[in-house]
Amino acid sequence: MSLLEEDITSIALTERRSSLVRRPNQERGFPLQRNESETNSTIRRNSKDRVVEFEESTLIESGTYDLTNQQQRTEVLELTPNQTPTISRANSDANLVASSTGVEFSLPPVDGGFNAWMVLLGGFVIEGFVWGYTSSFSVYLQHYQKQPEFAGASVTELTIIGTLATGISYIGGFLVGLLGGRFTLKTMMYAGSVTMVIALVAASFATQVWHLILTQGFLFGLGGAFVYNSLCMFIPIYFFKYRGIASGFIYAGAGVFGLACPTLIDMSLKSIDWRWTLRIVALFVLVFCLGSSFVIRPRHSTDDARSYASLSRKDFAFIKNKRFLIMAGAVLFQGLGFFVPNLFIQPYAQWLGSSEQVSTIMLSILNAATIIGQLALGHVCDRYGYATSAVISSGIASLSVFLLWGFAGQSFGLLIAFAVIYGTFGSGFTSSFPSIVTDIAGTEYRKPILINGVFMLLRGIGNVVGNPIGSVILTSTSGAAGWADMSYFVGSTLIASAVCGAVIRFMPSRIA
């Protein structure tokens, strides 16, 4: 999906990254074609001894000015090389009129408007079901251990269910990136929502652990991957100035659902059986996830009429980008450690002597803290950049693991403090994802979904690998030593992620 379709994005990117190079229209795949007289006119400006060309067709495509307004056309085209073109919000909302056909086009505004609000609300709900619901799996874990059908299953086997549900949701993002040239984002969101429903209904008929691993784990995660990663591509399309805080609002859905789901699921499991609980959740997913997929609209026609383009080697040229490689390391290290406390905070609270009900509340506190973290670090990302946001997120989260989780055996209050601080700062890491992807992708219309897919793949690998490692560490050493060793593992991976973010923070902007 073309980032050139965002208003004023191309100008802001070239001001921030001198390495970005404009490409001809033929390589960018514009849906609207101009004749030679229209595309040859250019605007030049000089910025720190660099000359950057902005083609007239780019400004027309983004709705910057009206071809029928001759005065505006003359003012824009007669800028001297030392002048900088300015695009106002009023112009970004204006209709685009193609002089050659007389057909009127209108692009919805960025950072506001009905369609942008639908992306926020629909994304909030989807985020809640994909991540808030799955983050409450430890409630299912405690219940499954008491069921006669799974009496012979170990904790590690049951843990795989929740690990796959979250891990595949991330790893499947790479598959979404590969299929992005074949299917529209809306199509993949519909398919993902239906797959999640099928997975939960099928899981309700399970009689062995591997049935749950296949359905509630793998299949549910695959559906979540399609609906969630397709949703992520709408954020940079509809939000520019407030991209970070918009991402934080959407991702806060995981915290809101994560706050409510543990208690509601626990009540449902105790009042009715786990089979009907899964079926009821499936009904909610059908109504809300599929409904949200319907109300989210593409900002332009290219998502509705995407060409069946095949991938080439140059589409993956971003792999050589130094910023991409460093941030990929940050994403992988963060994924290795971040999910472990989410999965084991309930067993840890019970090991400290709390009741099952109190341990469930502890998980809700951890999830609730993510609401503040997503919004706050989203604002930090908008104000100070994604590298600063990543350093603050991983750095403070690692300190909370070493200083609070590691010593929580001495005081239950320390565990509560850990849940609040870790939930606030650890979760905010993902708020910077859209800004990271946009910065690395530049103006290449195919790159954002591919880069996002690779990041999700790495985060998913970290999740799938990190949780079993945490389980092995815990079971290999009994008592307090096992919990302490787990804290060393989690804290170390988060420090490594913070170091990668710091490298990006102080890297010269010309390096790419």
Coordinates of C-alpha atoms in Angstrom, one line a residue:
M1 CA 0.0 0.0 0.0
S2 CA 1.5 3.3 -1.1
L3 CA 2.7 5.7 1.6
L4 CA 2.6 8.4 -1.0
E5 CA -1.2 8.4 -0.6
E6 CA -0.7 10.1 2.8
D7 CA -0.9 13.8 2.8
I8 CA 2.5 15.6 3.4
T9 CA 4.2 12.3 4.2
S10 CA 6.8 12.4 1.4
I11 CA 8.0 15.9 2.4
A12 CA 8.3 15.1 6.1
L13 CA 10.2 11.9 5.4
T14 CA 12.8 13.5 3.1
E15 CA 13.3 16.3 5.7
R16 CA 14.0 13.7 8.4
R17 CA 16.0 11.2 6.3
S18 CA 18.3 12.5 3.7
S19 CA 18.9 9.0 2.3
L20 CA 15.4 8.8 0.9
V21 CA 15.4 9.0 -2.9
R22 CA 12.3 9.8 -5.0
R23 CA 11.4 7.3 -7.6
P24 CA 9.6 7.8 -10.9
N25 CA 5.8 7.2 -11.0
Q26 CA 6.2 4.0 -13.1
E27 CA 8.2 2.4 -10.2
R28 CA 5.7 3.5 -7.6
G29 CA 2.7 2.0 -9.3
F30 CA 0.4 4.9 -9.3
P31 CA -3.2 4.0 -10.1
L32 CA -3.8 7.3 -11.9
Q33 CA -1.8 8.0 -15.1
R34 CA -0.8 11.4 -16.3
N35 CA 0.2 12.6 -19.7
E36 CA 3.8 13.7 -20.4
S37 CA 3.1 17.4 -20.0
E38 CA 1.6 16.9 -16.6
T39 CA 4.3 14.6 -15.1
N40 CA 7.4 16.5 -16.4
S41 CA 6.8 19.6 -14.2
T42 CA 8.8 19.4 -11.0
I43 CA 9.3 21.4 -7.9
R44 CA 12.9 21.7 -6.6
R45 CA 14.1 22.9 -3.3
N46 CA 17.5 23.1 -1.8
S47 CA 18.0 21.7 1.7
K48 CA 21.5 21.5 3.1
D49 CA 23.2 21.2 -0.3
R50 CA 20.8 18.5 -1.3
V51 CA 18.3 18.8 -4.2
V52 CA 15.2 16.8 -3.8
E53 CA 12.6 16.5 -6.6
F54 CA 8.9 16.5 -5.9
E55 CA 6.9 15.6 -8.9
E56 CA 3.8 17.5 -9.7
S57 CA 1.9 14.2 -10.0
T58 CA 2.8 13.3 -6.4
L59 CA 1.2 16.5 -5.2
I60 CA -1.9 15.9 -7.3
E61 CA -2.1 12.3 -6.1
S62 CA -2.1 13.3 -2.5
G63 CA -4.8 15.9 -3.0
T64 CA -2.4 18.8 -2.3
Y65 CA -3.9 21.2 -4.9
D66 CA -6.6 21.3 -7.5
L67 CA -5.7 21.1 -11.2
T68 CA -8.6 23.4 -12.0
N69 CA -7.3 26.2 -9.7
Q70 CA -4.9 27.9 -12.1
Q71 CA -3.7 30.4 -9.5
Q72 CA -2.8 27.7 -7.0
R73 CA -1.2 25.7 -9.8
T74 CA 1.0 28.6 -10.8
E75 CA 2.0 29.4 -7.2
V76 CA 3.1 25.8 -6.6
L77 CA 5.0 25.4 -9.8
E78 CA 6.8 28.7 -9.8
L79 CA 8.6 28.1 -6.5
T80 CA 12.3 28.9 -6.6
P81 CA 14.9 26.2 -5.7
N82 CA 15.4 27.7 -2.3
Q83 CA 11.8 27.7 -1.4
T84 CA 10.1 24.9 0.6
P85 CA 6.6 23.9 -0.5
T86 CA 4.0 23.9 2.3
I87 CA 0.9 21.8 2.4
S88 CA -2.0 22.8 4.6
R89 CA -4.6 20.6 6.3
A90 CA -7.3 22.6 4.3
N91 CA -5.7 21.5 1.0
S92 CA -5.3 17.9 2.2
D93 CA -9.1 17.7 2.7
A94 CA -9.8 19.2 -0.7
N95 CA -11.2 17.2 -3.6
L96 CA -9.0 16.1 -6.4
V97 CA -10.2 16.8 -9.8
A98 CA -8.6 15.2 -12.8
S99 CA -8.6 17.6 -15.7
S100 CA -8.2 15.0 -18.4
T101 CA -11.3 13.0 -17.4
G102 CA -13.4 15.4 -15.4
V103 CA -13.9 12.7 -12.8
E104 CA -13.8 13.9 -9.2
F105 CA -11.8 12.0 -6.6
S106 CA -11.8 12.6 -2.8
L107 CA -9.3 11.3 -0.3
P108 CA -10.5 11.1 3.3
P109 CA -8.4 13.3 5.6
V110 CA -5.6 12.2 7.8
D111 CA -5.5 12.5 11.6
G112 CA -9.2 12.9 11.8
G113 CA -12.5 12.2 10.1
F114 CA -15.1 9.4 10.2
N115 CA -12.9 6.8 8.5
A116 CA -9.9 7.5 10.8
W117 CA -12.1 7.1 13.8
M118 CA -13.4 3.8 12.5
V119 CA -9.8 2.6 12.3
L120 CA -9.2 3.6 15.9
L121 CA -12.4 2.0 17.2
G122 CA -12.2 -1.1 15.0
G123 CA -8.5 -1.5 15.7
F124 CA -9.1 -1.2 19.5
V125 CA -11.6 -4.1 19.4
I126 CA -9.4 -6.3 17.2
E127 CA -6.4 -5.6 19.3
G128 CA -8.4 -6.6 22.4
F129 CA -9.5 -10.0 21.0
V130 CA -6.2 -10.9 19.4
W131 CA -3.9 -9.9 22.3
G132 CA -6.0 -9.0 25.4
Y133 CA -7.9 -12.3 25.3
T134 CA -4.8 -14.4 24.6
S135 CA -2.8 -12.7 27.4
S136 CA -5.4 -14.2 29.8
F137 CA -4.5 -17.7 28.8
S138 CA -3.0 -18.4 32.2
V139 CA -6.6 -18.6 33.6
Y140 CA -7.3 -21.4 31.1
L141 CA -4.0 -23.0 32.1
Q142 CA -5.0 -23.2 35.7
H143 CA -8.4 -24.7 34.8
Y144 CA -7.0 -27.2 32.2
Q145 CA -4.7 -28.7 34.8
K146 CA -7.8 -29.7 36.8
Q147 CA -9.6 -31.4 33.9
P148 CA -9.6 -35.2 33.7
E149 CA -9.2 -35.0 29.9
F150 CA -5.8 -33.4 30.4
A151 CA -4.7 -35.1 33.6
G152 CA -1.6 -36.5 32.1
A153 CA -0.4 -33.3 30.4
S154 CA 2.6 -31.4 31.8
V155 CA 2.7 -27.7 32.4
T156 CA 5.0 -27.2 29.5
E157 CA 2.6 -29.0 27.1
L158 CA -0.3 -26.8 28.2
T159 CA 1.9 -23.7 28.0
I160 CA 2.4 -24.4 24.3
I161 CA -1.3 -23.6 23.7
G162 CA -1.0 -20.0 24.8
T163 CA 2.5 -19.6 23.4
L164 CA 1.3 -20.6 19.9
A165 CA -1.8 -18.4 20.1
T166 CA 0.4 -15.3 20.6
G167 CA 3.5 -16.5 18.8
I168 CA 1.7 -17.5 15.5
S169 CA -0.2 -14.2 15.6
Y170 CA 3.2 -12.5 15.3
I171 CA 4.9 -15.0 13.0
G172 CA 2.0 -15.1 10.7
G173 CA 2.6 -11.4 10.0
F174 CA 5.3 -12.4 7.6
L175 CA 2.8 -14.6 5.6
V176 CA 0.5 -11.6 5.5
G177 CA 3.4 -9.5 4.1
L178 CA 4.0 -12.1 1.3
L179 CA 0.3 -12.3 0.5
G180 CA -0.2 -8.5 0.5
G181 CA 0.3 -8.3 -3.2
R182 CA -2.3 -11.0 -3.9
F183 CA -5.1 -10.1 -1.6
T184 CA -6.5 -6.9 -0.3
L185 CA -6.1 -6.0 3.4
K186 CA -9.9 -6.2 3.9
T187 CA -10.0 -9.7 2.4
M188 CA -7.3 -10.9 4.8
M189 CA -9.1 -9.3 7.8
Y190 CA -12.3 -11.2 6.9
A191 CA -10.4 -14.4 6.5
G192 CA -8.6 -14.0 9.8
S193 CA -11.8 -13.2 11.8
V194 CA -13.6 -16.3 10.4
T195 CA -10.5 -18.5 11.2
M196 CA -10.5 -17.3 14.8
V197 CA -14.2 -18.3 15.2
I198 CA -13.6 -21.7 13.7
A199 CA -10.6 -22.3 15.9
L200 CA -12.5 -21.6 19.1
V201 CA -15.5 -23.7 18.2
A202 CA -13.2 -26.6 17.2
A203 CA -11.3 -26.2 20.5
S204 CA -14.5 -26.6 22.4
F205 CA -14.7 -30.2 21.2
A206 CA -11.2 -31.2 22.2
T207 CA -10.5 -34.4 24.1
Q208 CA -6.7 -34.3 24.2
V209 CA -4.1 -31.6 24.7
W210 CA -2.8 -31.7 21.1
H211 CA -6.4 -30.8 19.9
L212 CA -6.1 -27.6 21.9
I213 CA -2.6 -27.0 20.7
L214 CA -3.8 -27.2 17.1
T215 CA -7.1 -25.2 17.5
Q216 CA -6.9 -22.8 20.4
G217 CA -3.2 -22.4 19.8
F218 CA -2.1 -22.6 16.2
L219 CA -5.3 -22.0 14.3
F220 CA -6.5 -19.1 16.5
G221 CA -3.1 -17.5 16.3
L222 CA -3.1 -17.8 12.5
G223 CA -6.5 -16.1 12.3
G224 CA -5.2 -13.4 14.6
A225 CA -2.2 -12.9 12.4
F226 CA -4.3 -12.1 9.4
V227 CA -6.7 -9.7 11.0
Y228 CA -4.2 -8.0 13.2
N229 CA -1.3 -7.5 10.8
S230 CA -3.6 -6.3 8.1
L231 CA -5.1 -3.8 10.5
C232 CA -1.6 -2.4 11.3
M233 CA -1.2 -1.2 7.7
F234 CA -4.2 1.2 8.1
I235 CA -2.5 3.1 10.9
P236 CA 0.2 4.9 8.8
I237 CA -2.4 5.5 6.1
Y238 CA -4.8 7.4 8.2
F239 CA -2.4 9.0 10.8
F240 CA 0.6 11.1 10.3
K241 CA 1.1 13.7 12.9
Y242 CA -0.5 11.6 15.7
R243 CA 0.7 8.2 14.4
G244 CA 2.3 7.2 17.7
I245 CA -0.6 8.1 20.0
A246 CA -3.1 6.6 17.5
S247 CA -1.1 3.3 17.7
G248 CA -1.1 3.6 21.4
F249 CA -4.8 4.0 21.6
I250 CA -5.4 0.9 19.4
Y251 CA -2.8 -1.2 21.2
A252 CA -4.4 -0.1 24.5
G253 CA -7.3 -2.4 23.5
A254 CA -5.1 -5.3 24.6
G255 CA -4.9 -3.7 28.1
V256 CA -8.6 -3.0 28.4
F257 CA -9.5 -6.5 27.3
G258 CA -6.7 -8.0 29.4
L259 CA -8.1 -6.2 32.4
A260 CA -11.6 -7.6 32.0
C261 CA -10.9 -11.0 30.4
P262 CA -9.2 -12.8 33.3
T263 CA -12.0 -12.1 35.7
L264 CA -14.8 -12.8 33.2
I265 CA -13.2 -16.0 31.9
D266 CA -12.6 -17.2 35.4
M267 CA -16.2 -16.6 36.3
S268 CA -17.4 -18.4 33.2
L269 CA -15.1 -21.4 33.7
K270 CA -16.5 -21.8 37.2
S271 CA -20.2 -21.2 36.4
I272 CA -20.2 -23.2 33.1
D273 CA -17.6 -25.5 31.7
W274 CA -14.6 -24.6 29.5
R275 CA -16.3 -25.9 26.4
W276 CA -19.2 -23.4 26.5
T277 CA -16.8 -20.6 27.5
L278 CA -14.9 -21.1 24.3
R279 CA -18.1 -21.1 22.2
I280 CA -19.3 -17.9 23.8
V281 CA -16.0 -16.2 23.1
A282 CA -16.3 -17.5 19.5
L283 CA -19.6 -15.7 19.2
F284 CA -18.1 -12.4 20.5
V285 CA -15.2 -12.7 18.0
L286 CA -17.7 -13.3 15.2
V287 CA -19.7 -10.2 16.0
F288 CA -17.0 -7.8 17.0
C289 CA -13.9 -8.8 15.0
L290 CA -15.8 -9.4 11.8
G291 CA -17.8 -6.3 12.3
S292 CA -14.7 -4.2 12.9
S293 CA -13.2 -5.6 9.7
F294 CA -16.3 -4.4 7.9
V295 CA -16.3 -0.8 9.2
I296 CA -12.6 -0.2 8.5
R297 CA -12.3 1.3 5.0
P298 CA -9.4 1.8 2.7
R299 CA -8.4 5.4 2.2
H300 CA -8.1 5.0 -1.6
S301 CA -9.0 2.6 -4.3
T302 CA -5.7 0.7 -4.5
D303 CA -6.6 -1.5 -1.6
D304 CA -9.8 -2.5 -3.3
A305 CA -8.2 -3.1 -6.7
R306 CA -4.7 -4.4 -5.8
S307 CA -2.8 -5.8 -8.7
Y308 CA -1.6 -9.3 -8.5
A309 CA 2.0 -8.4 -8.3
S310 CA 4.7 -11.0 -7.6
L311 CA 7.6 -10.3 -5.3
S312 CA 11.1 -9.7 -6.5
R313 CA 14.5 -9.6 -4.9
K314 CA 14.5 -5.8 -4.8
D315 CA 11.4 -5.8 -2.6
F316 CA 13.6 -7.2 0.2
A317 CA 16.4 -4.8 -0.3
F318 CA 15.6 -3.3 3.1
I319 CA 17.3 -6.3 4.7
K320 CA 20.6 -4.6 4.0
N321 CA 19.4 -1.4 5.7
K322 CA 21.5 -0.8 8.9
R323 CA 18.5 0.7 10.7
F324 CA 16.4 -2.2 9.9
L325 CA 19.0 -4.7 11.1
I326 CA 19.5 -2.9 14.4
M327 CA 15.8 -2.5 15.1
A328 CA 15.3 -6.2 14.1
G329 CA 17.6 -7.1 16.9
A330 CA 15.7 -4.9 19.3
V331 CA 12.4 -6.5 18.3
L332 CA 13.8 -10.1 18.7
F333 CA 15.4 -9.5 22.1
Q334 CA 12.3 -7.8 23.4
G335 CA 10.1 -10.6 22.2
L336 CA 12.3 -13.2 23.9
G337 CA 11.8 -11.8 27.3
F338 CA 8.6 -9.7 27.4
F339 CA 6.0 -12.4 27.3
V340 CA 7.5 -14.6 30.1
P341 CA 6.1 -12.5 33.0
N342 CA 2.7 -12.3 31.4
L343 CA 2.5 -16.1 31.3
F344 CA 4.0 -16.8 34.7
I345 CA 2.9 -14.0 37.0
Q346 CA -0.1 -16.0 38.2
P347 CA 1.9 -19.1 39.2
Y348 CA 4.5 -16.8 40.8
A349 CA 1.8 -15.0 42.8
Q350 CA 0.4 -18.4 44.0
W351 CA 3.9 -19.5 44.9
L352 CA 4.2 -16.5 47.1
G353 CA 1.1 -17.6 48.9
S354 CA -1.8 -15.7 47.3
S355 CA -5.1 -17.4 46.4
E356 CA -6.1 -18.2 42.9
Q357 CA -8.5 -15.3 42.9
V358 CA -5.8 -12.8 44.0
S359 CA -3.4 -14.2 41.3
T360 CA -6.0 -13.5 38.7
I361 CA -6.3 -10.0 39.9
M362 CA -2.6 -9.6 39.6
L363 CA -2.8 -10.6 36.0
S364 CA -5.5 -8.0 35.5
I365 CA -3.3 -5.3 37.1
L366 CA -0.5 -6.2 34.7
N367 CA -2.8 -6.0 31.7
A368 CA -4.5 -2.7 32.9
A369 CA -1.1 -1.0 33.2
T370 CA -0.5 -1.6 29.5
I371 CA -3.3 0.9 28.7
I372 CA -1.2 3.8 30.2
G373 CA 2.0 2.5 28.7
Q374 CA 0.7 2.3 25.2
L375 CA -0.7 5.8 25.2
A376 CA 2.2 7.4 27.1
L377 CA 4.9 5.8 25.0
G378 CA 2.9 6.5 21.8
H379 CA 3.1 10.2 22.7
V380 CA 6.9 9.9 23.4
C381 CA 7.3 8.3 20.0
D382 CA 5.5 11.2 18.3
R383 CA 7.4 13.8 20.3
Y384 CA 10.9 12.4 20.5
G385 CA 11.1 9.5 18.0
Y386 CA 10.7 5.8 18.0
A387 CA 14.3 5.1 19.2
T388 CA 13.8 7.1 22.4
S389 CA 10.5 5.3 23.0
A390 CA 12.1 1.9 22.5
V391 CA 15.0 2.7 24.9
I392 CA 12.6 3.9 27.6
S393 CA 10.3 0.9 27.2
S394 CA 12.9 -1.9 27.3
G395 CA 15.2 -0.1 29.7
I396 CA 12.7 0.6 32.5
A397 CA 11.1 -2.8 32.0
S398 CA 14.4 -4.5 32.5
L399 CA 15.1 -2.6 35.7
S400 CA 11.7 -3.5 37.1
V401 CA 12.5 -7.2 36.4
F402 CA 15.8 -7.1 38.2
L403 CA 14.8 -4.8 41.1
L404 CA 11.1 -5.8 41.7
W405 CA 10.4 -9.3 40.2
G406 CA 13.7 -10.6 41.5
F407 CA 13.0 -9.5 45.1
A408 CA 9.2 -10.0 45.1
G409 CA 9.7 -13.1 47.3
Q410 CA 10.4 -10.8 50.2
S411 CA 7.2 -8.7 49.8
F412 CA 4.0 -9.2 47.9
G413 CA 3.8 -5.4 47.5
L414 CA 6.9 -5.6 45.3
L415 CA 5.1 -7.9 43.0
I416 CA 2.2 -5.4 42.7
A417 CA 4.7 -2.6 41.9
F418 CA 6.4 -4.9 39.3
A419 CA 3.0 -5.6 37.6
V420 CA 2.3 -1.8 37.3
I421 CA 5.7 -0.7 36.1
Y422 CA 6.4 -3.6 33.9
G423 CA 3.0 -3.5 32.3
T424 CA 3.3 0.2 31.7
F425 CA 6.7 0.3 30.1
G426 CA 7.2 -3.1 28.7
S427 CA 4.0 -3.1 26.6
G428 CA 4.6 0.4 25.1
F429 CA 7.4 -1.0 22.9
T430 CA 4.9 -1.9 20.1
S431 CA 3.5 1.7 19.9
S432 CA 6.6 2.6 17.9
F433 CA 6.1 -0.1 15.3
P434 CA 4.2 2.0 12.7
S435 CA 6.8 4.8 12.9
I436 CA 9.7 2.3 12.6
V437 CA 8.2 0.7 9.6
T438 CA 7.4 4.0 7.9
D439 CA 10.9 5.4 8.5
I440 CA 12.7 2.3 7.0
A441 CA 10.2 1.8 4.1
G442 CA 10.4 5.4 2.9
T443 CA 8.2 5.9 -0.2
E444 CA 8.2 2.3 -1.5
Y445 CA 4.6 1.2 -1.6
R446 CA 5.4 -2.6 -1.2
K447 CA 7.9 -2.3 1.7
P448 CA 5.7 -1.4 4.7
I449 CA 3.7 -4.6 4.8
L450 CA 6.9 -6.6 4.2
I451 CA 8.9 -4.9 6.9
N452 CA 6.1 -5.1 9.3
G453 CA 5.8 -8.8 8.5
V454 CA 9.5 -9.4 9.2
F455 CA 9.3 -7.6 12.5
M456 CA 6.2 -9.6 13.5
L457 CA 8.0 -12.8 12.5
L458 CA 11.0 -11.9 14.8
R459 CA 8.8 -11.0 17.7
G460 CA 6.8 -14.2 17.2
I461 CA 10.0 -16.2 17.2
G462 CA 11.0 -14.5 20.4
N463 CA 7.7 -15.4 22.0
V464 CA 7.7 -19.0 20.8
V465 CA 11.3 -19.5 22.0
G466 CA 11.3 -17.3 25.1
N467 CA 8.3 -18.8 26.9
P468 CA 9.6 -22.4 26.8
I469 CA 13.0 -21.2 27.8
G470 CA 11.4 -19.6 30.8
S471 CA 9.5 -22.7 31.6
V472 CA 12.6 -24.9 31.4
I473 CA 14.6 -22.5 33.6
L474 CA 11.8 -22.5 36.2
T475 CA 11.4 -26.3 36.3
S476 CA 15.2 -27.1 36.2
T477 CA 15.8 -25.3 39.5
S478 CA 13.3 -25.6 42.3
G479 CA 12.1 -22.9 44.7
A480 CA 13.2 -19.3 44.7
A481 CA 16.3 -20.0 42.7
G482 CA 14.2 -20.9 39.7
W483 CA 12.2 -17.7 39.8
A484 CA 15.4 -15.7 40.2
D485 CA 17.0 -17.4 37.2
M486 CA 14.0 -16.6 35.2
S487 CA 14.3 -12.9 36.1
Y488 CA 17.9 -12.9 35.0
F489 CA 16.9 -14.3 31.6
V490 CA 14.0 -11.8 31.1
G491 CA 16.0 -8.8 32.3
S492 CA 19.0 -9.6 30.1
T493 CA 17.0 -9.8 26.9
L494 CA 15.3 -6.5 27.6
I495 CA 18.6 -4.8 28.3
A496 CA 19.9 -6.1 24.9
S497 CA 16.8 -4.6 23.3
A498 CA 17.3 -1.2 25.0
V499 CA 21.0 -1.2 23.8
C500 CA 19.8 -1.7 20.1
G501 CA 17.4 1.2 20.5
A502 CA 20.2 3.4 21.9
V503 CA 22.4 2.6 18.9
I504 CA 19.6 3.8 16.6
R505 CA 19.0 6.9 18.8
F506 CA 22.6 8.1 18.3
M507 CA 23.1 6.9 14.8
P508 CA 23.6 9.7 12.2
S509 CA 20.5 10.2 10.1
R510 CA 22.5 9.7 6.8
I511 CA 23.3 6.1 7.6
A512 CA 20.8 3.7 6.1

